Amino acid sequence: MNETKNSQRSMLPEPTLRRLPWYLAYVRLLDNLHVEHVSSTQISKELNVDASQIAKDLSFLNIKGKTRIGYDVHKLVKELADFLGFKKKHNAVVIGAGSLGAALIQDKGLQQYGLNIVAGFDVNSDIVGTSVGDTPIYDMSELKARQKECNASIAILTVPVEHSQDAANTAIESGIKAIWNFTPFRIKAPANIVIANTSIYAHLAIIYNRMDVRK
Amino acid sequence: MNETKNSQRSMLPEPTLRRLPWYLAYVRLLDNLHVEHVSSTQISKELNVDASQIAKDLSFLNIKGKTRIGYDVHKLVKELADFLGFKKKHNAVVIGAGSLGAALIQDKGLQQYGLNIVAGFDVNSDIVGTSVGDTPIYDMSELKARQKECNASIAILTVPVEHSQDAANTAIESGIKAIWNFTPFRIKAPANIVIANTSIYAHLAIIYNRMDVRK
């Protein structure tokens, strides 16, 4: 049974991985309000996701709801945060410590979700040698050498689009396992490297188009 | 023919809207390198998207590629930026001027994509009355009254999760047409309001899971 659970976790579909943090955000709210139990029907009403989909998503976790009572809220928060990897510490470096990069370094939210940004790297001599909060900004040329102390598995890519592939290559050569790409460029990488694209400008295109349609 | 084009634009599928900014980023690079023509096959190789998909996506635009020559790069940049709404100015307010909110206010990239952030709003008396760059931060209670001068169609939501629905409600009451939601909470809104969710923490869950699988 446990083996099945594990293999299911390995193949967790992306839509499920996108929905689970929504559930976590909501049940955390309930937990703060000292609510003890929640049903998938309740979560469904609140989040506008089909109740059977919620039950299916939560079936990947090691938690069972009780008939008519639902899930233990406190346990569900713990299980979800554990399962999503938010309780482990994942070392990361930011490549490109401009406005967006510096912002991510300072975002306390990311720490609560298990991301530990240990250093920033940039080519701009005005900011190399400075720090953002407690996080030092090093010269991009030092990335490989610094990786020993940084021990980062994730590179957060916030460089100008024309430098994105080069920066990604350097990160991969330095032993990075995953690239969180905030540039609108499609990074090419070997199959063993995890790439996640957060293309915030693409979301703008969607907003503009949908606003036009509803005018 | 133009009518067909227009109605197609209106119903533009989200995956197409997500891919078009990738093409734009790439052909902008080519344009800066003074490359004159590009084929969908070339774009395909570079971005790892099927060439026929690219041709289909670009067919929504008012541009035609020439056989064996491809698309005029300079025109394609212009058409894509126009089509995606990046050349118009869209007024926006940031609700929640904490670390992420302040970062978005300062991100020059967003301006290049047509987003004009005119003000920030917060409840924290330490930052109300200050400004981030040239952008003033007002008290959240002033949102409705300030909307006349702000004339914002988009609210960027970067508040703590427990305040997200209330903040969204206030934004909607003040006449906002679209909410760009950076919180992990699922906002409820009338059907005429555009909601775009950029759940950066969900992307972390995907990165952590995929890294585990490839260990």
Short mmCIF file of C-alpha atoms in Angstrom, two decimals:
data_model
loop_
_atom_site.label_atom_id
_atom_site.label_comp_id
_atom_site.label_asym_id
_atom_site.label_seq_id
_atom_site.Cartn_x
_atom_site.Cartn_y
_atom_site.Cartn_z
CA MET A 1 0.00 0.00 0.00
CA ASN A 2 2.76 2.36 0.94
CA GLU A 3 4.59 1.50 -2.24
CA THR A 4 1.54 2.38 -4.27
CA LYS A 5 1.29 5.70 -2.42
CA ASN A 6 4.93 6.44 -3.19
CA SER A 7 4.71 5.66 -6.86
CA GLN A 8 1.54 7.74 -7.09
CA ARG A 9 3.37 10.65 -5.48
CA SER A 10 6.16 10.33 -8.03
CA MET A 11 3.77 10.67 -10.90
CA LEU A 12 1.67 13.38 -9.32
CA PRO A 13 -0.03 15.29 -12.15
CA GLU A 14 0.70 18.99 -12.44
CA PRO A 15 -2.94 20.11 -12.06
CA THR A 16 -3.10 18.27 -8.72
CA LEU A 17 0.16 19.93 -7.65
CA ARG A 18 -1.36 23.27 -8.55
CA ARG A 19 -4.56 22.67 -6.58
CA LEU A 20 -3.04 21.24 -3.40
CA PRO A 21 -1.52 24.62 -2.35
CA TRP A 22 -4.99 26.19 -2.70
CA TYR A 23 -6.38 23.65 -0.27
CA LEU A 24 -3.45 24.29 2.06
CA ALA A 25 -4.02 28.06 2.02
CA TYR A 26 -7.69 27.55 2.85
CA VAL A 27 -7.34 24.92 5.59
CA ARG A 28 -4.59 27.01 7.18
CA LEU A 29 -7.12 29.82 7.48
CA LEU A 30 -9.58 27.40 9.10
CA ASP A 31 -6.86 26.14 11.44
CA ASN A 32 -6.10 29.71 12.55
CA LEU A 33 -9.80 30.13 13.29
CA HIS A 34 -9.66 26.90 15.37
CA VAL A 35 -12.06 25.07 13.08
CA GLU A 36 -11.58 21.35 13.77
CA HIS A 37 -13.04 19.56 10.76
CA VAL A 38 -13.66 20.28 7.11
CA SER A 39 -15.34 18.21 4.39
CA SER A 40 -14.40 18.12 0.74
CA THR A 41 -17.87 19.59 0.05
CA GLN A 42 -17.02 22.60 2.20
CA ILE A 43 -13.65 23.06 0.52
CA SER A 44 -15.43 22.68 -2.81
CA LYS A 45 -17.90 25.48 -2.05
CA GLU A 46 -15.15 27.79 -0.90
CA LEU A 47 -12.66 27.16 -3.71
CA ASN A 48 -14.96 26.40 -6.61
CA VAL A 49 -13.33 23.04 -7.31
CA ASP A 50 -15.43 19.91 -7.77
CA ALA A 51 -15.75 17.98 -4.44
CA SER A 52 -14.91 14.66 -6.09
CA GLN A 53 -11.78 16.24 -7.58
CA ILE A 54 -10.75 17.45 -4.12
CA ALA A 55 -11.29 13.98 -2.63
CA LYS A 56 -9.23 12.51 -5.46
CA ASP A 57 -6.41 15.05 -5.03
CA LEU A 58 -6.32 14.45 -1.27
CA SER A 59 -6.25 10.68 -1.79
CA PHE A 60 -2.56 11.07 -2.76
CA LEU A 61 -1.92 12.09 0.84
CA ASN A 62 -1.66 9.89 3.91
CA ILE A 63 -4.89 11.22 5.38
CA LYS A 64 -8.47 9.98 5.40
CA GLY A 65 -11.61 11.99 5.95
CA LYS A 66 -14.31 10.57 8.26
CA THR A 67 -17.85 10.13 6.94
CA ARG A 68 -20.05 13.10 7.91
CA ILE A 69 -17.21 14.72 9.86
CA GLY A 70 -14.62 15.28 7.18
CA TYR A 71 -10.89 15.84 7.55
CA ASP A 72 -9.12 16.85 10.75
CA VAL A 73 -8.09 20.41 9.83
CA HIS A 74 -4.89 20.52 11.86
CA LYS A 75 -3.66 17.20 10.49
CA LEU A 76 -4.61 18.19 6.95
CA VAL A 77 -2.52 21.37 7.19
CA LYS A 78 0.45 19.34 8.43
CA GLU A 79 0.05 16.60 5.81
CA LEU A 80 -0.36 19.04 2.93
CA ALA A 81 2.65 21.15 3.93
CA ASP A 82 4.75 18.00 4.39
CA PHE A 83 3.60 16.40 1.19
CA LEU A 84 4.23 19.51 -0.90
CA GLY A 85 7.79 19.77 0.44
CA PHE A 86 7.11 23.11 2.13
CA LYS A 87 8.55 21.92 5.47
CA LYS A 88 11.95 20.97 4.08
CA LYS A 89 14.58 23.61 3.44
CA HIS A 90 15.58 23.92 -0.23
CA ASN A 91 18.64 26.06 -0.87
CA ALA A 92 18.36 28.38 -3.83
CA VAL A 93 20.33 31.14 -5.56
CA VAL A 94 18.86 34.08 -7.44
CA ILE A 95 20.53 34.80 -10.77
CA GLY A 96 19.87 38.40 -11.71
CA ALA A 97 19.44 40.54 -8.59
CA GLY A 98 17.56 43.37 -10.29
CA SER A 99 14.15 44.55 -9.13
CA LEU A 100 12.33 41.22 -9.44
CA GLY A 101 15.28 39.16 -8.18
CA ALA A 102 15.78 41.41 -5.16
CA ALA A 103 12.07 41.23 -4.45
CA LEU A 104 12.07 37.46 -4.41
CA ILE A 105 15.09 37.49 -2.07
CA GLN A 106 13.10 39.67 0.32
CA ASP A 107 9.77 37.86 0.03
CA LYS A 108 9.24 36.21 3.41
CA GLY A 109 6.44 34.14 1.90
CA LEU A 110 8.93 31.99 -0.01
CA GLN A 111 10.72 31.03 3.21
CA GLN A 112 7.45 29.78 4.64
CA TYR A 113 7.17 27.56 1.60
CA GLY A 114 10.55 25.93 2.14
CA LEU A 115 12.68 28.09 -0.13
CA ASN A 116 15.95 29.25 1.41
CA ILE A 117 17.64 31.82 -0.83
CA VAL A 118 21.30 31.82 0.20
CA ALA A 119 22.83 34.19 -2.36
CA GLY A 120 22.19 36.36 -5.37
CA PHE A 121 24.40 36.67 -8.46
CA ASP A 122 24.61 39.51 -10.94
CA VAL A 123 26.93 41.11 -13.50
CA ASN A 124 26.17 44.70 -12.51
CA SER A 125 29.18 46.04 -10.60
CA ASP A 126 26.91 48.52 -8.80
CA ILE A 127 25.19 45.75 -6.87
CA VAL A 128 27.88 43.02 -6.78
CA GLY A 129 29.36 43.09 -3.27
CA THR A 130 26.23 44.55 -1.70
CA SER A 131 23.51 42.55 0.00
CA VAL A 132 19.71 42.42 -0.08
CA GLY A 133 18.62 42.04 3.52
CA ASP A 134 21.10 39.45 4.81
CA THR A 135 21.60 37.85 1.40
CA PRO A 136 24.94 38.62 -0.29
CA ILE A 137 25.11 39.47 -4.00
CA TYR A 138 28.14 37.97 -5.76
CA ASP A 139 29.56 38.37 -9.22
CA MET A 140 28.04 35.99 -11.75
CA SER A 141 31.55 34.69 -12.56
CA GLU A 142 31.75 33.27 -9.02
CA LEU A 143 28.63 31.10 -9.33
CA LYS A 144 30.47 27.82 -9.83
CA ALA A 145 33.05 28.49 -7.12
CA ARG A 146 30.43 29.67 -4.62
CA GLN A 147 28.19 26.69 -5.19
CA LYS A 148 30.17 24.68 -2.60
CA GLU A 149 29.15 27.00 0.22
CA CYS A 150 25.74 27.75 -1.28
CA ASN A 151 24.86 24.09 -1.81
CA ALA A 152 21.85 25.25 -3.82
CA SER A 153 19.61 22.86 -5.73
CA ILE A 154 17.44 25.58 -7.29
CA ALA A 155 18.40 28.57 -9.43
CA ILE A 156 15.85 31.36 -9.69
CA LEU A 157 16.32 33.01 -13.05
CA THR A 158 15.46 36.72 -13.15
CA VAL A 159 17.93 37.99 -15.74
CA PRO A 160 17.11 39.95 -18.92
CA VAL A 161 15.75 37.65 -21.60
CA GLU A 162 18.89 37.84 -23.79
CA HIS A 163 21.02 36.39 -20.98
CA SER A 164 18.62 33.71 -19.82
CA GLN A 165 20.02 30.70 -21.71
CA ASP A 166 23.64 31.53 -20.83
CA ALA A 167 22.78 32.05 -17.18
CA ALA A 168 20.86 28.76 -17.14
CA ASN A 169 23.82 26.94 -18.69
CA THR A 170 26.19 28.29 -16.03
CA ALA A 171 23.75 27.29 -13.30
CA ILE A 172 23.48 23.77 -14.69
CA GLU A 173 27.28 23.45 -14.99
CA SER A 174 27.57 24.49 -11.36
CA GLY A 175 25.38 21.55 -10.30
CA ILE A 176 21.93 23.12 -10.03
CA LYS A 177 19.08 20.59 -10.26
CA ALA A 178 16.14 22.89 -10.97
CA ILE A 179 15.60 26.22 -12.69
CA TRP A 180 12.71 28.45 -11.73
CA ASN A 181 12.51 30.59 -14.84
CA PHE A 182 10.86 34.01 -14.47
CA THR A 183 12.01 35.15 -17.92
CA PRO A 184 9.71 34.80 -20.94
CA PHE A 185 12.47 32.82 -22.70
CA ARG A 186 12.12 29.04 -23.15
CA ILE A 187 15.23 27.61 -21.51
CA LYS A 188 16.78 24.51 -23.05
CA ALA A 189 18.21 22.04 -20.56
CA PRO A 190 19.10 18.35 -20.25
CA ALA A 191 16.17 16.09 -19.34
CA ASN A 192 17.38 15.58 -15.76
CA ILE A 193 17.04 19.29 -14.99
CA VAL A 194 13.68 20.45 -13.64
CA ILE A 195 12.38 23.59 -15.32
CA ALA A 196 9.43 25.57 -13.97
CA ASN A 197 8.28 28.60 -15.92
CA THR A 198 6.57 31.44 -14.09
CA SER A 199 5.93 33.75 -16.96
CA ILE A 200 4.27 36.68 -15.27
CA TYR A 201 4.07 38.62 -18.52
CA ALA A 202 2.06 35.82 -20.12
CA HIS A 203 -0.52 36.31 -17.39
CA LEU A 204 -0.75 39.96 -18.39
CA ALA A 205 -1.56 38.91 -21.95
CA ILE A 206 -4.37 36.75 -20.60
CA ILE A 207 -5.74 39.57 -18.43
CA TYR A 208 -5.67 42.09 -21.29
CA ASN A 209 -7.37 39.69 -23.70
CA ARG A 210 -10.10 38.68 -21.25
CA MET A 211 -10.80 42.32 -20.33
CA ASP A 212 -11.20 43.15 -24.02
CA VAL A 213 -13.65 40.30 -24.47
CA ARG A 214 -15.83 41.39 -21.54
CA LYS A 215 -15.99 45.06 -22.51
CA MET B 1 -12.42 38.23 -42.98
CA ASN B 2 -11.67 40.91 -40.41
CA GLU B 3 -14.77 39.95 -38.51
CA THR B 4 -13.60 36.37 -38.34
CA LYS B 5 -10.21 37.55 -37.10
CA ASN B 6 -11.89 39.60 -34.40
CA SER B 7 -14.13 36.87 -33.14
CA GLN B 8 -11.16 34.49 -33.15
CA ARG B 9 -9.22 36.97 -31.06
CA SER B 10 -12.07 37.18 -28.58
CA MET B 11 -12.06 33.47 -28.03
CA LEU B 12 -8.31 33.10 -27.96
CA PRO B 13 -7.51 29.95 -25.96
CA GLU B 14 -5.36 30.36 -22.85
CA PRO B 15 -2.56 28.03 -24.08
CA THR B 16 -2.16 30.21 -27.19
CA LEU B 17 -2.08 33.32 -25.00
CA ARG B 18 0.64 31.69 -22.92
CA ARG B 19 2.75 30.74 -25.95
CA LEU B 20 2.53 34.03 -27.87
CA PRO B 21 4.71 35.91 -25.33
CA TRP B 22 7.40 33.22 -25.75
CA TYR B 23 7.45 33.86 -29.48
CA LEU B 24 7.59 37.59 -28.82
CA ALA B 25 10.56 37.24 -26.45
CA TYR B 26 12.41 35.16 -29.02
CA VAL B 27 11.70 37.27 -32.11
CA ARG B 28 12.60 40.41 -30.15
CA LEU B 29 16.02 38.85 -29.58
CA LEU B 30 16.30 38.18 -33.31
CA ASP B 31 15.19 41.72 -34.10
CA ASN B 32 17.90 43.11 -31.81
CA LEU B 33 20.41 40.97 -33.72
CA HIS B 34 19.04 42.46 -36.97
CA VAL B 35 17.82 39.11 -38.24
CA GLU B 36 15.26 39.84 -40.97
CA HIS B 37 13.22 36.67 -41.36
CA VAL B 38 12.27 33.69 -39.26
CA SER B 39 10.29 30.55 -40.09
CA SER B 40 7.97 28.68 -37.74
CA THR B 41 10.41 25.75 -38.06
CA GLN B 42 13.21 27.92 -36.67
CA ILE B 43 11.03 29.18 -33.82
CA SER B 44 10.02 25.59 -33.23
CA LYS B 45 13.63 24.40 -32.85
CA GLU B 46 14.47 27.21 -30.51
CA LEU B 47 11.41 27.02 -28.27
CA ASN B 48 10.60 23.33 -28.41
CA VAL B 49 7.04 23.95 -29.58
CA ASP B 50 5.62 22.05 -32.55
CA ALA B 51 6.03 24.08 -35.78
CA SER B 52 2.42 23.47 -36.84
CA GLN B 53 1.27 24.72 -33.43
CA ILE B 54 3.30 27.88 -33.90
CA ALA B 55 1.82 28.46 -37.37
CA LYS B 56 -1.64 27.94 -35.88
CA ASP B 57 -1.01 30.33 -32.97
CA LEU B 58 0.36 32.99 -35.33
CA SER B 59 -2.63 32.60 -37.64
CA PHE B 60 -4.66 34.58 -35.06
CA LEU B 61 -2.50 37.59 -35.93
CA ASN B 62 -2.70 39.86 -38.94
CA ILE B 63 0.58 38.60 -40.38
CA LYS B 64 1.47 36.02 -42.98
CA GLY B 65 4.74 34.16 -43.43
CA LYS B 66 6.20 33.79 -46.93
CA THR B 67 7.03 30.34 -48.27
CA ARG B 68 10.72 29.50 -47.78
CA ILE B 69 11.41 32.94 -46.29
CA GLY B 70 9.19 32.94 -43.24
CA TYR B 71 7.92 35.89 -41.23
CA ASP B 72 9.33 39.41 -41.33
CA VAL B 73 10.93 39.59 -37.86
CA HIS B 74 10.41 43.30 -37.29
CA LYS B 75 6.74 43.15 -38.30
CA LEU B 76 6.21 40.03 -36.20
CA VAL B 77 7.54 41.78 -33.09
CA LYS B 78 5.21 44.71 -33.70
CA GLU B 79 2.18 42.54 -34.46
CA LEU B 80 2.72 40.30 -31.42
CA ALA B 81 3.23 43.21 -29.01
CA ASP B 82 0.16 44.97 -30.42
CA PHE B 83 -1.99 41.87 -30.42
CA LEU B 84 -1.10 40.95 -26.85
CA GLY B 85 -2.03 44.43 -25.63
CA PHE B 86 1.52 45.20 -24.50
CA LYS B 87 1.59 48.51 -26.37
CA LYS B 88 -1.47 49.96 -24.66
CA LYS B 89 -1.21 51.47 -21.19
CA HIS B 90 -3.30 49.62 -18.59
CA ASN B 91 -3.62 51.43 -15.26
CA ALA B 92 -3.27 49.23 -12.20
CA VAL B 93 -3.13 49.50 -8.42
CA VAL B 94 -1.21 47.20 -6.09
CA ILE B 95 -3.15 46.09 -3.03
CA GLY B 96 -0.72 45.05 -0.33
CA ALA B 97 2.54 46.96 -0.68
CA GLY B 98 4.69 44.49 1.28
CA SER B 99 7.81 42.89 -0.17
CA LEU B 100 6.19 41.30 -3.22
CA GLY B 101 3.85 44.23 -3.88
CA ALA B 102 6.68 46.76 -3.64
CA ALA B 103 8.76 44.59 -5.95
CA LEU B 104 6.08 44.54 -8.61
CA ILE B 105 5.73 48.33 -8.33
CA GLN B 106 9.47 48.64 -9.04
CA ASP B 107 9.68 46.01 -11.78
CA LYS B 108 10.42 47.93 -14.94
CA GLY B 109 9.62 44.83 -16.98
CA LEU B 110 5.92 45.22 -16.28
CA GLN B 111 5.90 48.73 -17.77
CA GLN B 112 7.35 47.35 -20.98
CA TYR B 113 4.41 44.97 -21.09
CA GLY B 114 1.83 47.73 -20.84
CA LEU B 115 1.18 47.72 -17.11
CA ASN B 116 1.13 51.17 -15.51
CA ILE B 117 1.03 50.89 -11.72
CA VAL B 118 -0.31 54.23 -10.47
CA ALA B 119 -0.63 53.60 -6.73
CA GLY B 120 -0.24 51.08 -3.94
CA PHE B 121 -2.64 50.50 -1.04
CA ASP B 122 -1.93 49.01 2.35
CA VAL B 123 -3.23 48.90 5.93
CA ASN B 124 0.21 49.14 7.55
CA SER B 125 0.58 52.66 8.97
CA ASP B 126 4.37 52.37 8.66
CA ILE B 127 4.20 52.41 4.87
CA VAL B 128 0.96 54.34 4.21
CA GLY B 129 1.96 57.85 3.14
CA THR B 130 5.35 56.73 1.83
CA SER B 131 6.13 55.93 -1.78
CA VAL B 132 7.90 53.17 -3.68
CA GLY B 133 9.94 54.89 -6.36
CA ASP B 134 7.47 57.50 -7.64
CA THR B 135 4.42 55.44 -6.73
CA PRO B 136 2.47 56.65 -3.69
CA ILE B 137 1.18 54.20 -1.07
CA TYR B 138 -2.27 55.11 0.27
CA ASP B 139 -4.39 53.71 3.06
CA MET B 140 -6.56 50.80 1.97
CA SER B 141 -9.65 52.70 3.18
CA GLU B 142 -9.04 55.29 0.45
CA LEU B 143 -9.17 52.79 -2.44
CA LYS B 144 -12.69 53.66 -3.57
CA ALA B 145 -12.18 57.42 -3.26
CA ARG B 146 -8.79 57.33 -5.01
CA GLN B 147 -10.09 55.25 -7.90
CA LYS B 148 -11.25 58.45 -9.67
CA GLU B 149 -7.71 59.74 -10.03
CA CYS B 150 -6.19 56.27 -10.40
CA ASN B 151 -8.62 55.18 -13.10
CA ALA B 152 -7.26 51.65 -12.71
CA SER B 153 -8.75 48.66 -14.47
CA ILE B 154 -6.49 46.09 -12.80
CA ALA B 155 -5.88 45.35 -9.12
CA ILE B 156 -2.74 43.41 -8.29
CA LEU B 157 -3.44 41.44 -5.13
CA THR B 158 -0.41 40.85 -2.91
CA VAL B 159 -2.02 40.84 0.55
CA PRO B 160 -1.74 38.09 3.19
CA VAL B 161 -4.01 35.19 2.32
CA GLU B 162 -6.51 35.90 5.11
CA HIS B 163 -7.26 39.35 3.69
CA SER B 164 -7.38 38.37 0.03
CA GLN B 165 -11.15 37.99 -0.40
CA ASP B 166 -11.96 41.21 1.48
CA ALA B 167 -9.38 43.14 -0.49
CA ALA B 168 -10.74 41.73 -3.75
CA ASN B 169 -14.29 42.71 -2.76
CA THR B 170 -13.20 46.29 -2.06
CA ALA B 171 -11.37 46.44 -5.39
CA ILE B 172 -14.43 45.19 -7.25
CA GLU B 173 -16.71 47.68 -5.46
CA SER B 174 -14.35 50.47 -6.50
CA GLY B 175 -14.83 49.56 -10.17
CA ILE B 176 -11.81 47.33 -10.90
CA LYS B 177 -12.33 45.07 -13.95
CA ALA B 178 -9.57 42.52 -13.38
CA ILE B 179 -7.76 41.01 -10.42
CA TRP B 180 -4.24 39.67 -10.77
CA ASN B 181 -4.12 37.41 -7.75
CA PHE B 182 -0.68 36.57 -6.35
CA THR B 183 -2.12 35.01 -3.18
CA PRO B 184 -2.69 31.26 -2.95
CA PHE B 185 -6.35 31.95 -2.08
CA ARG B 186 -9.09 31.29 -4.63
CA ILE B 187 -10.87 34.61 -5.00
CA LYS B 188 -14.62 34.57 -5.58
CA ALA B 189 -15.87 37.28 -7.94
CA PRO B 190 -18.80 38.06 -10.26
CA ALA B 191 -18.51 36.53 -13.74
CA ASN B 192 -17.74 39.89 -15.38
CA ILE B 193 -14.54 40.28 -13.36
CA VAL B 194 -11.38 38.84 -14.91
CA ILE B 195 -9.30 36.80 -12.45
CA ALA B 196 -5.76 35.68 -13.22
CA ASN B 197 -3.97 33.57 -10.63
CA THR B 198 -0.20 33.68 -10.43
CA SER B 199 0.37 31.29 -7.62
CA ILE B 200 4.14 31.34 -7.30
CA TYR B 201 4.04 28.95 -4.34
CA ALA B 202 2.26 26.33 -6.43
CA HIS B 203 5.23 26.41 -8.77
CA LEU B 204 7.48 25.63 -5.83
CA ALA B 205 5.39 22.54 -5.09
CA ILE B 206 5.90 21.41 -8.68
CA ILE B 207 9.67 22.02 -8.53
CA TYR B 208 10.04 20.12 -5.23
CA ASN B 209 7.99 17.19 -6.48
CA ARG B 210 9.82 16.92 -9.81
CA MET B 211 13.22 17.14 -8.08
CA ASP B 212 12.21 14.29 -5.77
CA VAL B 213 11.15 12.15 -8.71
CA ARG B 214 14.46 12.65 -10.57
CA LYS B 215 16.70 11.95 -7.57
#
